[in-house]
Amino acid sequence: MGERPVKTVWRHWTSPRFRVPRAVLVRLGTSLLVLWGAVTVAFAALHLTPGSVEQALVGPNTITPQARAELVAEYGLDEPLPVQYGRLVGRMARGDLGESYQLHQPVAEALGSQLGPSLQLAGAAMALAVAASLTLALLTAGRGRLVRGLSSGIELVGVSIPTFWTAIVLLTVLSFQRGWFPAAGADGVAALVLPAVAVAVPLTALLTQLLRDSLELALDEPFVLTARARGLSDLAVRLRHALRHALLPALTLAGWMFGALVGALVVVEEIFARPGLGRLVLTAVEGKDLPVVMGAVLVTAVLYVAVNIVLDLLYLVVDPRLRGAR
């Protein structure tokens, strides 16, 4: 008697009309797990690194033991770590990121003032990388050993050169010597060019390698021969037919890169003296500013989840065959 309701529920749950709600629930569940995992790992890492949050909170000031105890109790640092962790997760679940120990301002305000420049730099670098990699891949895919070897060598150099070295070279040549671009700050489009180029160089190399390989595989497919037989030019075949089939792996890599960029721009932001989330997080980690670090980790994880959701939608646009599989 008890098997029939179970089978009925399972039949409804696996029916085609429930595929979309089920996919949404699965995506929501995995997104929450990603956010929880990021916060948990960051909390554990911050407490495992040398130094204590209590000492960072007190700073170099000399205070009485009673004042120290009151300060520690005020921030709940006298409680066991599991209790601190539980309160942190509960507070974040309510949207309360707390107050910075060092800046003495709400973490949401501190992050909000620095997130814009970081997103601006990450977006500009990603746009440059995507445009350059698309152009290079379309021009070099299937063009012969010499062209492919030259392109692969340049891409290998682009991946191997550290970003900080590229940034220093661009700063020295195009700013200090030529004076074409500002050396520091984040005022105007001109101040964005050199940092964006420095960040985009390794991204372009990686994306071009992947996109060219995918294009060459697509150009060997039978549908390409059919398109050529209909009289389409080589450029039209690449743009209208082969590129769509080659985009999916490149989209995946580009989304992962953008999600990782926002919190990894600290070196470039330091070199060009730009405001940004990376510099704020570096200062917070050094000073054991737990609320700022945890808030930055949560914001970065949310951005990563959002980018992956956008990618899922782009997959359906690029390859309509996936719509029936969802």
PDB file of N, CA, C and O in Angstrom, residues 157-208:
ATOM      1  N   VAL A 157      53.789  32.362 -24.097  1.00  0.00           N
ATOM      2  CA  VAL A 157      54.473  33.484 -23.447  1.00  0.00           C
ATOM      3  C   VAL A 157      53.485  34.309 -22.635  1.00  0.00           C
ATOM      4  O   VAL A 157      53.763  34.709 -21.501  1.00  0.00           O
ATOM      5  N   GLY A 158      52.299  34.545 -23.207  1.00  0.00           N
ATOM      6  CA  GLY A 158      51.289  35.330 -22.497  1.00  0.00           C
ATOM      7  C   GLY A 158      50.831  34.683 -21.209  1.00  0.00           C
ATOM      8  O   GLY A 158      50.586  35.369 -20.213  1.00  0.00           O
ATOM      9  N   VAL A 159      50.719  33.359 -21.202  1.00  0.00           N
ATOM     10  CA  VAL A 159      50.320  32.650 -19.988  1.00  0.00           C
ATOM     11  C   VAL A 159      51.455  32.622 -18.967  1.00  0.00           C
ATOM     12  O   VAL A 159      51.225  32.699 -17.757  1.00  0.00           O
ATOM     13  N   SER A 160      52.699  32.521 -19.451  1.00  0.00           N
ATOM     14  CA  SER A 160      53.841  32.330 -18.556  1.00  0.00           C
ATOM     15  C   SER A 160      54.278  33.611 -17.862  1.00  0.00           C
ATOM     16  O   SER A 160      54.791  33.565 -16.735  1.00  0.00           O
ATOM     17  N   ILE A 161      54.110  34.755 -18.504  1.00  0.00           N
ATOM     18  CA  ILE A 161      54.575  36.017 -17.917  1.00  0.00           C
ATOM     19  C   ILE A 161      53.681  36.388 -16.745  1.00  0.00           C
ATOM     20  O   ILE A 161      52.454  36.451 -16.884  1.00  0.00           O
ATOM     21  N   PRO A 162      54.251  36.674 -15.580  1.00  0.00           N
ATOM     22  CA  PRO A 162      53.422  37.091 -14.430  1.00  0.00           C
ATOM     23  C   PRO A 162      52.691  38.401 -14.718  1.00  0.00           C
ATOM     24  O   PRO A 162      53.216  39.287 -15.398  1.00  0.00           O
ATOM     25  N   THR A 163      51.501  38.497 -14.195  1.00  0.00           N
ATOM     26  CA  THR A 163      50.701  39.700 -14.427  1.00  0.00           C
ATOM     27  C   THR A 163      51.371  40.944 -13.868  1.00  0.00           C
ATOM     28  O   THR A 163      51.313  42.018 -14.484  1.00  0.00           O
ATOM     29  N   PHE A 164      52.038  40.828 -12.718  1.00  0.00           N
ATOM     30  CA  PHE A 164      52.668  42.007 -12.133  1.00  0.00           C
ATOM     31  C   PHE A 164      53.799  42.510 -13.021  1.00  0.00           C
ATOM     32  O   PHE A 164      54.039  43.724 -13.103  1.00  0.00           O
ATOM     33  N   TRP A 165      54.516  41.584 -13.724  1.00  0.00           N
ATOM     34  CA  TRP A 165      55.599  42.005 -14.624  1.00  0.00           C
ATOM     35  C   TRP A 165      55.017  42.749 -15.821  1.00  0.00           C
ATOM     36  O   TRP A 165      55.550  43.785 -16.234  1.00  0.00           O
ATOM     37  N   THR A 166      53.950  42.217 -16.397  1.00  0.00           N
ATOM     38  CA  THR A 166      53.286  42.909 -17.501  1.00  0.00           C
ATOM     39  C   THR A 166      52.812  44.290 -17.078  1.00  0.00           C
ATOM     40  O   THR A 166      52.961  45.270 -17.821  1.00  0.00           O
ATOM     41  N   ALA A 167      52.243  44.373 -15.880  1.00  0.00           N
ATOM     42  CA  ALA A 167      51.758  45.662 -15.380  1.00  0.00           C
ATOM     43  C   ALA A 167      52.904  46.657 -15.216  1.00  0.00           C
ATOM     44  O   ALA A 167      52.777  47.839 -15.573  1.00  0.00           O
ATOM     45  N   ILE A 168      54.025  46.208 -14.688  1.00  0.00           N
ATOM     46  CA  ILE A 168      55.175  47.098 -14.482  1.00  0.00           C
ATOM     47  C   ILE A 168      55.734  47.580 -15.815  1.00  0.00           C
ATOM     48  O   ILE A 168      56.073  48.762 -15.980  1.00  0.00           O
ATOM     49  N   VAL A 169      55.819  46.677 -16.803  1.00  0.00           N
ATOM     50  CA  VAL A 169      56.321  47.065 -18.124  1.00  0.00           C
ATOM     51  C   VAL A 169      55.390  48.086 -18.772  1.00  0.00           C
ATOM     52  O   VAL A 169      55.843  49.119 -19.313  1.00  0.00           O
ATOM     53  N   LEU A 170      54.094  47.829 -18.739  1.00  0.00           N
ATOM     54  CA  LEU A 170      53.134  48.778 -19.307  1.00  0.00           C
ATOM     55  C   LEU A 170      53.210  50.126 -18.601  1.00  0.00           C
ATOM     56  O   LEU A 170      53.160  51.192 -19.249  1.00  0.00           O
ATOM     57  N   LEU A 171      53.336  50.090 -17.294  1.00  0.00           N
ATOM     58  CA  LEU A 171      53.413  51.326 -16.515  1.00  0.00           C
ATOM     59  C   LEU A 171      54.673  52.102 -16.852  1.00  0.00           C
ATOM     60  O   LEU A 171      54.638  53.333 -17.022  1.00  0.00           O
ATOM     61  N   THR A 172      55.783  51.404 -16.978  1.00  0.00           N
ATOM     62  CA  THR A 172      57.063  52.074 -17.253  1.00  0.00           C
ATOM     63  C   THR A 172      57.090  52.686 -18.651  1.00  0.00           C
ATOM     64  O   THR A 172      57.496  53.851 -18.827  1.00  0.00           O
ATOM     65  N   VAL A 173      56.667  51.901 -19.653  1.00  0.00           N
ATOM     66  CA  VAL A 173      56.784  52.347 -21.041  1.00  0.00           C
ATOM     67  C   VAL A 173      55.694  53.342 -21.426  1.00  0.00           C
ATOM     68  O   VAL A 173      55.963  54.423 -21.961  1.00  0.00           O
ATOM     69  N   LEU A 174      54.445  52.987 -21.159  1.00  0.00           N
ATOM     70  CA  LEU A 174      53.324  53.785 -21.674  1.00  0.00           C
ATOM     71  C   LEU A 174      52.891  54.913 -20.741  1.00  0.00           C
ATOM     72  O   LEU A 174      52.168  55.814 -21.183  1.00  0.00           O
ATOM     73  N   SER A 175      53.324  54.860 -19.496  1.00  0.00           N
ATOM     74  CA  SER A 175      52.943  55.918 -18.568  1.00  0.00           C
ATOM     75  C   SER A 175      54.125  56.808 -18.212  1.00  0.00           C
ATOM     76  O   SER A 175      54.097  58.015 -18.440  1.00  0.00           O
ATOM     77  N   PHE A 176      55.193  56.214 -17.661  1.00  0.00           N
ATOM     78  CA  PHE A 176      56.333  57.012 -17.226  1.00  0.00           C
ATOM     79  C   PHE A 176      57.119  57.586 -18.398  1.00  0.00           C
ATOM     80  O   PHE A 176      57.509  58.764 -18.368  1.00  0.00           O
ATOM     81  N   GLN A 177      57.370  56.766 -19.447  1.00  0.00           N
ATOM     82  CA  GLN A 177      58.184  57.222 -20.567  1.00  0.00           C
ATOM     83  C   GLN A 177      57.378  57.997 -21.599  1.00  0.00           C
ATOM     84  O   GLN A 177      57.784  59.076 -22.038  1.00  0.00           O
ATOM     85  N   ARG A 178      56.240  57.453 -22.011  1.00  0.00           N
ATOM     86  CA  ARG A 178      55.439  58.092 -23.056  1.00  0.00           C
ATOM     87  C   ARG A 178      54.412  59.067 -22.509  1.00  0.00           C
ATOM     88  O   ARG A 178      54.021  60.014 -23.205  1.00  0.00           O
ATOM     89  N   GLY A 179      53.933  58.819 -21.320  1.00  0.00           N
ATOM     90  CA  GLY A 179      52.928  59.706 -20.740  1.00  0.00           C
ATOM     91  C   GLY A 179      51.561  59.601 -21.373  1.00  0.00           C
ATOM     92  O   GLY A 179      50.764  60.539 -21.298  1.00  0.00           O
ATOM     93  N   TRP A 180      51.277  58.467 -22.009  1.00  0.00           N
ATOM     94  CA  TRP A 180      49.997  58.316 -22.693  1.00  0.00           C
ATOM     95  C   TRP A 180      48.845  58.023 -21.732  1.00  0.00           C
ATOM     96  O   TRP A 180      47.697  58.349 -22.029  1.00  0.00           O
ATOM     97  N   PHE A 181      49.141  57.376 -20.623  1.00  0.00           N
ATOM     98  CA  PHE A 181      48.098  56.967 -19.693  1.00  0.00           C
ATOM     99  C   PHE A 181      48.498  57.357 -18.269  1.00  0.00           C
ATOM    100  O   PHE A 181      49.689  57.449 -17.949  1.00  0.00           O
ATOM    101  N   PRO A 182      47.511  57.591 -17.401  1.00  0.00           N
ATOM    102  CA  PRO A 182      47.820  57.905 -15.996  1.00  0.00           C
ATOM    103  C   PRO A 182      48.550  56.745 -15.320  1.00  0.00           C
ATOM    104  O   PRO A 182      48.333  55.580 -15.653  1.00  0.00           O
ATOM    105  N   ALA A 183      49.403  57.080 -14.362  1.00  0.00           N
ATOM    106  CA  ALA A 183      50.176  56.055 -13.656  1.00  0.00           C
ATOM    107  C   ALA A 183      49.417  55.466 -12.485  1.00  0.00           C
ATOM    108  O   ALA A 183      49.753  54.374 -12.018  1.00  0.00           O
ATOM    109  N   ALA A 184      48.419  56.165 -11.981  1.00  0.00           N
ATOM    110  CA  ALA A 184      47.719  55.686 -10.785  1.00  0.00           C
ATOM    111  C   ALA A 184      46.304  56.240 -10.777  1.00  0.00           C
ATOM    112  O   ALA A 184      45.952  57.152 -11.536  1.00  0.00           O
ATOM    113  N   GLY A 185      45.498  55.688  -9.886  1.00  0.00           N
ATOM    114  CA  GLY A 185      44.138  56.183  -9.701  1.00  0.00           C
ATOM    115  C   GLY A 185      43.130  55.427 -10.542  1.00  0.00           C
ATOM    116  O   GLY A 185      43.464  54.504 -11.291  1.00  0.00           O
ATOM    117  N   ALA A 186      41.886  55.867 -10.418  1.00  0.00           N
ATOM    118  CA  ALA A 186      40.781  55.218 -11.139  1.00  0.00           C
ATOM    119  C   ALA A 186      39.832  56.253 -11.719  1.00  0.00           C
ATOM    120  O   ALA A 186      38.631  56.010 -11.842  1.00  0.00           O
ATOM    121  N   ASP A 187      40.375  57.408 -12.100  1.00  0.00           N
ATOM    122  CA  ASP A 187      39.555  58.489 -12.639  1.00  0.00           C
ATOM    123  C   ASP A 187      39.553  58.440 -14.166  1.00  0.00           C
ATOM    124  O   ASP A 187      40.578  58.696 -14.810  1.00  0.00           O
ATOM    125  N   GLY A 188      38.423  58.105 -14.743  1.00  0.00           N
ATOM    126  CA  GLY A 188      38.285  58.123 -16.183  1.00  0.00           C
ATOM    127  C   GLY A 188      38.682  56.817 -16.847  1.00  0.00           C
ATOM    128  O   GLY A 188      39.261  55.921 -16.243  1.00  0.00           O
ATOM    129  N   VAL A 189      38.371  56.754 -18.149  1.00  0.00           N
ATOM    130  CA  VAL A 189      38.646  55.546 -18.925  1.00  0.00           C
ATOM    131  C   VAL A 189      40.141  55.346 -19.126  1.00  0.00           C
ATOM    132  O   VAL A 189      40.636  54.211 -19.138  1.00  0.00           O
ATOM    133  N   ALA A 190      40.891  56.438 -19.267  1.00  0.00           N
ATOM    134  CA  ALA A 190      42.332  56.319 -19.525  1.00  0.00           C
ATOM    135  C   ALA A 190      43.045  55.592 -18.395  1.00  0.00           C
ATOM    136  O   ALA A 190      43.981  54.819 -18.641  1.00  0.00           O
ATOM    137  N   ALA A 191      42.608  55.819 -17.160  1.00  0.00           N
ATOM    138  CA  ALA A 191      43.244  55.152 -16.023  1.00  0.00           C
ATOM    139  C   ALA A 191      42.906  53.668 -15.966  1.00  0.00           C
ATOM    140  O   ALA A 191      43.553  52.918 -15.230  1.00  0.00           O
ATOM    141  N   LEU A 192      41.926  53.234 -16.741  1.00  0.00           N
ATOM    142  CA  LEU A 192      41.511  51.831 -16.740  1.00  0.00           C
ATOM    143  C   LEU A 192      42.252  51.007 -17.785  1.00  0.00           C
ATOM    144  O   LEU A 192      42.302  49.778 -17.673  1.00  0.00           O
ATOM    145  N   VAL A 193      42.846  51.663 -18.785  1.00  0.00           N
ATOM    146  CA  VAL A 193      43.400  50.942 -19.928  1.00  0.00           C
ATOM    147  C   VAL A 193      44.548  50.026 -19.530  1.00  0.00           C
ATOM    148  O   VAL A 193      44.531  48.815 -19.803  1.00  0.00           O
ATOM    149  N   LEU A 194      45.584  50.571 -18.900  1.00  0.00           N
ATOM    150  CA  LEU A 194      46.765  49.763 -18.579  1.00  0.00           C
ATOM    151  C   LEU A 194      46.454  48.621 -17.609  1.00  0.00           C
ATOM    152  O   LEU A 194      46.886  47.482 -17.848  1.00  0.00           O
ATOM    153  N   PRO A 195      45.723  48.849 -16.519  1.00  0.00           N
ATOM    154  CA  PRO A 195      45.380  47.706 -15.655  1.00  0.00           C
ATOM    155  C   PRO A 195      44.574  46.639 -16.383  1.00  0.00           C
ATOM    156  O   PRO A 195      44.807  45.442 -16.182  1.00  0.00           O
ATOM    157  N   ALA A 196      43.633  47.062 -17.214  1.00  0.00           N
ATOM    158  CA  ALA A 196      42.807  46.085 -17.935  1.00  0.00           C
ATOM    159  C   ALA A 196      43.640  45.265 -18.907  1.00  0.00           C
ATOM    160  O   ALA A 196      43.461  44.043 -19.029  1.00  0.00           O
ATOM    161  N   VAL A 197      44.562  45.896 -19.606  1.00  0.00           N
ATOM    162  CA  VAL A 197      45.426  45.176 -20.541  1.00  0.00           C
ATOM    163  C   VAL A 197      46.315  44.190 -19.793  1.00  0.00           C
ATOM    164  O   VAL A 197      46.498  43.045 -20.220  1.00  0.00           O
ATOM    165  N   ALA A 198      46.878  44.624 -18.660  1.00  0.00           N
ATOM    166  CA  ALA A 198      47.743  43.737 -17.877  1.00  0.00           C
ATOM    167  C   ALA A 198      46.995  42.493 -17.414  1.00  0.00           C
ATOM    168  O   ALA A 198      47.527  41.373 -17.448  1.00  0.00           O
ATOM    169  N   VAL A 199      45.763  42.658 -16.977  1.00  0.00           N
ATOM    170  CA  VAL A 199      44.968  41.520 -16.522  1.00  0.00           C
ATOM    171  C   VAL A 199      44.504  40.669 -17.708  1.00  0.00           C
ATOM    172  O   VAL A 199      44.409  39.441 -17.607  1.00  0.00           O
ATOM    173  N   ALA A 200      44.255  41.302 -18.855  1.00  0.00           N
ATOM    174  CA  ALA A 200      43.679  40.591 -19.999  1.00  0.00           C
ATOM    175  C   ALA A 200      44.687  39.718 -20.731  1.00  0.00           C
ATOM    176  O   ALA A 200      44.279  38.770 -21.420  1.00  0.00           O
ATOM    177  N   VAL A 201      45.979  39.985 -20.601  1.00  0.00           N
ATOM    178  CA  VAL A 201      46.981  39.243 -21.386  1.00  0.00           C
ATOM    179  C   VAL A 201      46.920  37.729 -21.125  1.00  0.00           C
ATOM    180  O   VAL A 201      46.766  36.935 -22.059  1.00  0.00           O
ATOM    181  N   PRO A 202      47.049  37.260 -19.883  1.00  0.00           N
ATOM    182  CA  PRO A 202      46.975  35.800 -19.678  1.00  0.00           C
ATOM    183  C   PRO A 202      45.588  35.229 -19.970  1.00  0.00           C
ATOM    184  O   PRO A 202      45.473  34.085 -20.434  1.00  0.00           O
ATOM    185  N   LEU A 203      44.538  36.011 -19.719  1.00  0.00           N
ATOM    186  CA  LEU A 203      43.190  35.536 -20.024  1.00  0.00           C
ATOM    187  C   LEU A 203      43.025  35.314 -21.529  1.00  0.00           C
ATOM    188  O   LEU A 203      42.437  34.316 -21.964  1.00  0.00           O
ATOM    189  N   THR A 204      43.546  36.254 -22.316  1.00  0.00           N
ATOM    190  CA  THR A 204      43.463  36.129 -23.772  1.00  0.00           C
ATOM    191  C   THR A 204      44.191  34.892 -24.264  1.00  0.00           C
ATOM    192  O   THR A 204      43.708  34.165 -25.138  1.00  0.00           O
ATOM    193  N   ALA A 205      45.373  34.644 -23.707  1.00  0.00           N
ATOM    194  CA  ALA A 205      46.155  33.477 -24.131  1.00  0.00           C
ATOM    195  C   ALA A 205      45.405  32.175 -23.858  1.00  0.00           C
ATOM    196  O   ALA A 205      45.324  31.292 -24.723  1.00  0.00           O
ATOM    197  N   LEU A 206      44.852  32.032 -22.665  1.00  0.00           N
ATOM    198  CA  LEU A 206      44.126  30.810 -22.317  1.00  0.00           C
ATOM    199  C   LEU A 206      42.872  30.633 -23.163  1.00  0.00           C
ATOM    200  O   LEU A 206      42.597  29.543 -23.683  1.00  0.00           O
ATOM    201  N   LEU A 207      42.097  31.700 -23.300  1.00  0.00           N
ATOM    202  CA  LEU A 207      40.863  31.608 -24.077  1.00  0.00           C
ATOM    203  C   LEU A 207      41.144  31.318 -25.546  1.00  0.00           C
ATOM    204  O   LEU A 207      40.408  30.556 -26.187  1.00  0.00           O
ATOM    205  N   THR A 208      42.185  31.918 -26.093  1.00  0.00           N
ATOM    206  CA  THR A 208      42.510  31.693 -27.503  1.00  0.00           C
ATOM    207  C   THR A 208      42.893  30.238 -27.750  1.00  0.00           C
ATOM    208  O   THR A 208      42.469  29.630 -28.746  1.00  0.00           O
TER     209      THR A 208
END
